[in-house]
Amino acid sequence: MDLAGRLLRAMTDPAPEDAEEFRTWYAEMRRLSDTEVGGLLPVAYGLGRAPDHVSTCVRFMVEEEVRQRQPRFTPEACERMFAALVDGLKARKWADIALGAAALARCQGTWPDVAGPAGTLVEFLLRNERDEKPFAILAVAGVAGDDVLRRTAQRLRPDRRGEIALAEFDVAVRLAPEERILLAELCRSPTYDSPPPLPDVWERVAAIPAYARFARHALETAAARARAIQDGEIPYRADKAFTTDEVETLGRTARLVLLRDEPWLPAFFDRLLPDIAIAPTEARTLPSQALLYEIVRAAQDFPTPELVTAIRNVRRNVRHAGVPKQLDKMLKKADAALAERTEVALRLPEPGDLRRELGDYTAVVTVTDRAELAFEKDGKALKGVPAPVRRDHKDELKELRDLVKRLSAQLVTLARALEGGFTVDATHPFGRWRDTLVRHTIAGPTVRRLIWEIETAPGAWRAVLPETDGLPDAADDAAVRLWHPIRSEPGEVRAWRDLLIERRIRQPFKQAFREIYLLTPAEEETGTYSNRFAAHLVHYRRMFALFRARGWTSRLLGPWDGGGSDEAARILAAGEWRARFSHVLADWEDGQEIAGTNRVLFDRRADGAWRNAPLADVPPLVFSEAMRDVDLFVGVASIAADPMWEDGEAHEYWVREWHADLNESTRTRKDALARILPRTKIADRCSIDDRHLVVRGRLRTYKIHLGSANIAMEPDDAFLCIVPERRALGAKVFLPFEDERLALILSKAFLLAADDTITDESILTQIKRGA
């Protein structure tokens, strides 16, 4: 008997041998076809609380498999699914009608005649006022027949709150049955035994003409209402501009038009967001905080650079104290998602004239790493804003400052989108890349400081740095992609690093000095997981903040049920791969909040569900970028980087890390220091050994750890604690990329090389104690 047959028997009439064998079936579940899973689900659902232990366990196995993949339903399986739903009404007094709609949405053939059971389900739920899933009920009512649909619409319509929600409901009633089923799939909330959403459900709903037309109408209606509130035509009440149902509807329509990337959207969101985020009075409230957050969540699902920039702009102006912090968290996810949506991520509008005459003065907006506003008079640069400009040109000055903020936000979005495109391995036609990026007023300075590859022949790529090489001749349709060191020989990488240092070119993100992570023999041995970053102790809140900053999602750990462990996850390669990093709560006492790190795993998306994949199957660039993130989490948050750490039990870990081999990020930092130091005034007082930057001061010799930046003093290796200053080191030393730890190491080196001039008594006391 095949596996599907054994599972079916175990749920319906367990044999004695099933009690011995069922534990081995967990590992075999992936052998089931999607159609076999769809055939087993009606049986699992119909069991309810089975009295037999084996049947219950197998039911849970089937339901877990359903949650992880996209089951397919034959017409016969759809019919059995509806029968199981009806049979369950007596025992449960409820039925997951959305599961019936989900089965029809995945039916592999002509729908069976389920009008009878569909009508029974709808009538029961309406009679018992179980209408928390109105679109699923409406969709199944449409399958039951026009009369049932009409009665259902009359019953459910009054429960929809708000003009916009009612309009959506009316559109749904007029859709074809197949279209209503898709809309129900779109609105379906996950349940214990339901499959993941169809991977193409948004695209399929967007292709429904009636709903696409409604989407724009709904959003325009919302914008008109928000403007009427601002103009005083509608009385202002904090967060009452839209009902809960309307916010849900507008969230769906926003996602749909963002997916379609409608050309009217940039101007629309520039108009809508300020009107819903800023009270028409001086109150520190919002017309609709709920809709603002829903729009930002839509930007996480289907981001565009214009919307992300608009959110950043409104974030600076919103008066509610807690909203900016929440928007910052949400924007990090939107940035990460935008990086994966390469078809729109690099689109930037031209800013217009960046020079303006204001009386006797000229205002100039310049763009490099960020946008800046400066003033000239008679061709001579001035410091600050001239008093006559502040006095006579207040509106123009405010407009220019807003422009600078907007351009800076666009530069942040652009850099993050470019960097995130690594795992997608995004390519661009040379002509478009040249005209819309390299020569773009705003994007150009960022793009020109990055290394690019141009395909000169099939499979042959030539690397160029436009900042120094200019633009080569190439066909307009030649492919262009970002250069990544994982695709290059070590000699080429060294040459690019030398060039950046020599020409003092600071890249918008770490590219030439980017770390590379290759599969190790130990990881080949473990097969499906990596322990490379396991068994570290980290400051949990610091690591959690880094999760958000790098686009990883994770539940918050804490001393509550289910708060002892979690897996942070990041979607990569345009949604094809997922990395998972497990971690556990280690200590929550005395405000320590320490976590322990564990495995890294990778999943591949197949049929809309995630399947754990062997590490050897993960594309090298995807593997490297994910492991680079995890290295960052551990390196920055590790207690080994905390010079104040004194906990007795964890001290062994602290000391172990001091003597551990360097990881990839620390080796890159070491390589950068080897190039930077010879150009500094302290070069003759510094040397680099295996793990440390050794600094010879006048009073003592110091070893600065290249990973943690902690300091030991010779000859007794006593630790020296120096609380870092916040001031930037950029004015002293050129750094080819942003690295807070590298800047900290150099800052300490400059201080200790002249230790005889230190005046801070807390530092001097430590130095002189053993000198």
Short mmCIF file of N, CA, C and O in Angstrom, two decimals, residues 167-210:
data_model
loop_
_atom_site.label_atom_id
_atom_site.label_comp_id
_atom_site.label_asym_id
_atom_site.label_seq_id
_atom_site.Cartn_x
_atom_site.Cartn_y
_atom_site.Cartn_z
N ALA A 167 -19.45 49.51 -1.18
CA ALA A 167 -19.22 49.50 -2.63
C ALA A 167 -18.46 48.25 -3.05
O ALA A 167 -18.74 47.64 -4.08
N GLU A 168 -17.47 47.84 -2.24
CA GLU A 168 -16.74 46.61 -2.56
C GLU A 168 -17.66 45.41 -2.51
O GLU A 168 -17.59 44.52 -3.38
N PHE A 169 -18.51 45.35 -1.50
CA PHE A 169 -19.45 44.24 -1.39
C PHE A 169 -20.35 44.16 -2.60
O PHE A 169 -20.60 43.08 -3.16
N ASP A 170 -20.85 45.30 -3.04
CA ASP A 170 -21.73 45.32 -4.20
C ASP A 170 -21.01 44.85 -5.46
O ASP A 170 -21.60 44.17 -6.31
N VAL A 171 -19.75 45.21 -5.60
CA VAL A 171 -18.96 44.73 -6.73
C VAL A 171 -18.82 43.22 -6.66
O VAL A 171 -18.97 42.50 -7.67
N ALA A 172 -18.55 42.69 -5.47
CA ALA A 172 -18.37 41.24 -5.30
C ALA A 172 -19.64 40.48 -5.68
O ALA A 172 -19.57 39.40 -6.29
N VAL A 173 -20.79 41.01 -5.33
CA VAL A 173 -22.05 40.33 -5.65
C VAL A 173 -22.21 40.18 -7.16
O VAL A 173 -22.74 39.17 -7.65
N ARG A 174 -21.74 41.15 -7.92
CA ARG A 174 -21.93 41.13 -9.38
C ARG A 174 -20.85 40.34 -10.12
O ARG A 174 -20.93 40.19 -11.34
N LEU A 175 -19.84 39.84 -9.43
CA LEU A 175 -18.78 39.09 -10.09
C LEU A 175 -19.26 37.71 -10.51
O LEU A 175 -20.28 37.20 -10.02
N ALA A 176 -18.51 37.08 -11.40
CA ALA A 176 -18.78 35.70 -11.78
C ALA A 176 -18.40 34.79 -10.61
O ALA A 176 -17.59 35.17 -9.76
N PRO A 177 -18.97 33.57 -10.53
CA PRO A 177 -18.65 32.68 -9.39
C PRO A 177 -17.15 32.44 -9.21
O PRO A 177 -16.65 32.45 -8.08
N GLU A 178 -16.43 32.20 -10.33
CA GLU A 178 -14.99 31.97 -10.22
C GLU A 178 -14.26 33.19 -9.68
O GLU A 178 -13.29 33.07 -8.92
N GLU A 179 -14.74 34.38 -10.04
CA GLU A 179 -14.11 35.62 -9.57
C GLU A 179 -14.38 35.84 -8.09
O GLU A 179 -13.51 36.31 -7.35
N ARG A 180 -15.60 35.49 -7.64
CA ARG A 180 -15.91 35.62 -6.22
C ARG A 180 -15.05 34.67 -5.39
O ARG A 180 -14.63 34.99 -4.28
N ILE A 181 -14.81 33.48 -5.91
CA ILE A 181 -13.96 32.51 -5.20
C ILE A 181 -12.54 33.08 -5.05
O ILE A 181 -11.90 32.96 -3.99
N LEU A 182 -12.02 33.73 -6.10
CA LEU A 182 -10.68 34.33 -6.01
C LEU A 182 -10.65 35.47 -4.99
O LEU A 182 -9.67 35.61 -4.24
N LEU A 183 -11.70 36.28 -4.96
CA LEU A 183 -11.76 37.37 -3.99
C LEU A 183 -11.80 36.80 -2.57
O LEU A 183 -11.17 37.34 -1.65
N ALA A 184 -12.53 35.71 -2.38
CA ALA A 184 -12.57 35.06 -1.07
C ALA A 184 -11.19 34.55 -0.68
O ALA A 184 -10.77 34.63 0.48
N GLU A 185 -10.47 34.02 -1.64
CA GLU A 185 -9.09 33.56 -1.39
C GLU A 185 -8.22 34.73 -0.97
O GLU A 185 -7.36 34.61 -0.07
N LEU A 186 -8.41 35.87 -1.60
CA LEU A 186 -7.63 37.07 -1.28
C LEU A 186 -7.90 37.53 0.15
O LEU A 186 -6.99 38.00 0.83
N CYS A 187 -9.15 37.39 0.60
CA CYS A 187 -9.54 37.88 1.92
C CYS A 187 -9.40 36.83 3.01
O CYS A 187 -9.69 37.10 4.18
N ARG A 188 -8.97 35.64 2.66
CA ARG A 188 -8.96 34.52 3.61
C ARG A 188 -7.85 34.68 4.64
O ARG A 188 -6.70 34.95 4.31
N SER A 189 -8.19 34.51 5.90
CA SER A 189 -7.20 34.49 6.97
C SER A 189 -6.75 33.05 7.19
O SER A 189 -7.56 32.12 7.13
N PRO A 190 -5.45 32.81 7.47
CA PRO A 190 -4.97 31.44 7.68
C PRO A 190 -5.64 30.79 8.89
O PRO A 190 -5.87 31.44 9.90
N THR A 191 -5.98 29.52 8.76
CA THR A 191 -6.49 28.73 9.88
C THR A 191 -5.60 27.51 10.05
O THR A 191 -4.67 27.28 9.27
N TYR A 192 -5.91 26.74 11.08
CA TYR A 192 -5.02 25.64 11.44
C TYR A 192 -4.87 24.62 10.32
O TYR A 192 -3.81 24.03 10.15
N ASP A 193 -5.94 24.41 9.55
CA ASP A 193 -5.87 23.36 8.53
C ASP A 193 -6.02 23.93 7.12
O ASP A 193 -6.45 23.23 6.20
N SER A 194 -5.65 25.20 6.92
CA SER A 194 -5.79 25.80 5.58
C SER A 194 -4.44 25.94 4.91
O SER A 194 -3.41 26.12 5.58
N PRO A 195 -4.42 25.87 3.58
CA PRO A 195 -3.15 26.02 2.85
C PRO A 195 -2.71 27.47 2.78
O PRO A 195 -3.49 28.39 3.06
N PRO A 196 -1.46 27.73 2.40
CA PRO A 196 -1.02 29.11 2.19
C PRO A 196 -1.81 29.74 1.05
O PRO A 196 -2.40 29.04 0.22
N PRO A 197 -1.87 31.07 0.98
CA PRO A 197 -2.59 31.71 -0.12
C PRO A 197 -2.01 31.28 -1.47
O PRO A 197 -0.82 30.97 -1.59
N LEU A 198 -2.87 31.24 -2.47
CA LEU A 198 -2.37 30.95 -3.82
C LEU A 198 -1.28 31.95 -4.20
O LEU A 198 -1.47 33.17 -4.01
N PRO A 199 -0.18 31.50 -4.73
CA PRO A 199 0.94 32.43 -4.99
C PRO A 199 0.62 33.51 -6.02
O PRO A 199 1.23 34.57 -6.01
N ASP A 200 -0.36 33.25 -6.88
CA ASP A 200 -0.69 34.23 -7.92
C ASP A 200 -2.06 34.86 -7.72
O ASP A 200 -2.64 35.42 -8.66
N VAL A 201 -2.58 34.80 -6.49
CA VAL A 201 -3.96 35.26 -6.28
C VAL A 201 -4.09 36.76 -6.53
O VAL A 201 -5.10 37.22 -7.10
N TRP A 202 -3.10 37.56 -6.15
CA TRP A 202 -3.20 39.01 -6.39
C TRP A 202 -3.22 39.31 -7.88
O TRP A 202 -3.98 40.16 -8.35
N GLU A 203 -2.38 38.61 -8.64
CA GLU A 203 -2.35 38.83 -10.08
C GLU A 203 -3.68 38.44 -10.72
O GLU A 203 -4.18 39.13 -11.63
N ARG A 204 -4.28 37.37 -10.23
CA ARG A 204 -5.54 36.91 -10.82
C ARG A 204 -6.69 37.84 -10.47
O ARG A 204 -7.57 38.09 -11.31
N VAL A 205 -6.71 38.38 -9.26
CA VAL A 205 -7.75 39.35 -8.91
C VAL A 205 -7.53 40.66 -9.67
O VAL A 205 -8.48 41.31 -10.11
N ALA A 206 -6.26 41.05 -9.82
CA ALA A 206 -5.96 42.28 -10.57
C ALA A 206 -6.43 42.19 -12.01
O ALA A 206 -6.65 43.22 -12.65
N ALA A 207 -6.56 40.97 -12.52
CA ALA A 207 -7.01 40.79 -13.90
C ALA A 207 -8.53 40.79 -14.05
O ALA A 207 -9.03 40.63 -15.16
N ILE A 208 -9.25 40.98 -12.94
CA ILE A 208 -10.71 41.07 -13.00
C ILE A 208 -11.06 42.53 -13.30
O ILE A 208 -10.86 43.40 -12.45
N PRO A 209 -11.57 42.85 -14.47
CA PRO A 209 -11.79 44.26 -14.85
C PRO A 209 -12.67 45.03 -13.86
O PRO A 209 -12.35 46.16 -13.50
N ALA A 210 -13.75 44.42 -13.40
CA ALA A 210 -14.67 45.15 -12.51
C ALA A 210 -14.01 45.51 -11.20
O ALA A 210 -14.19 46.61 -10.67
#
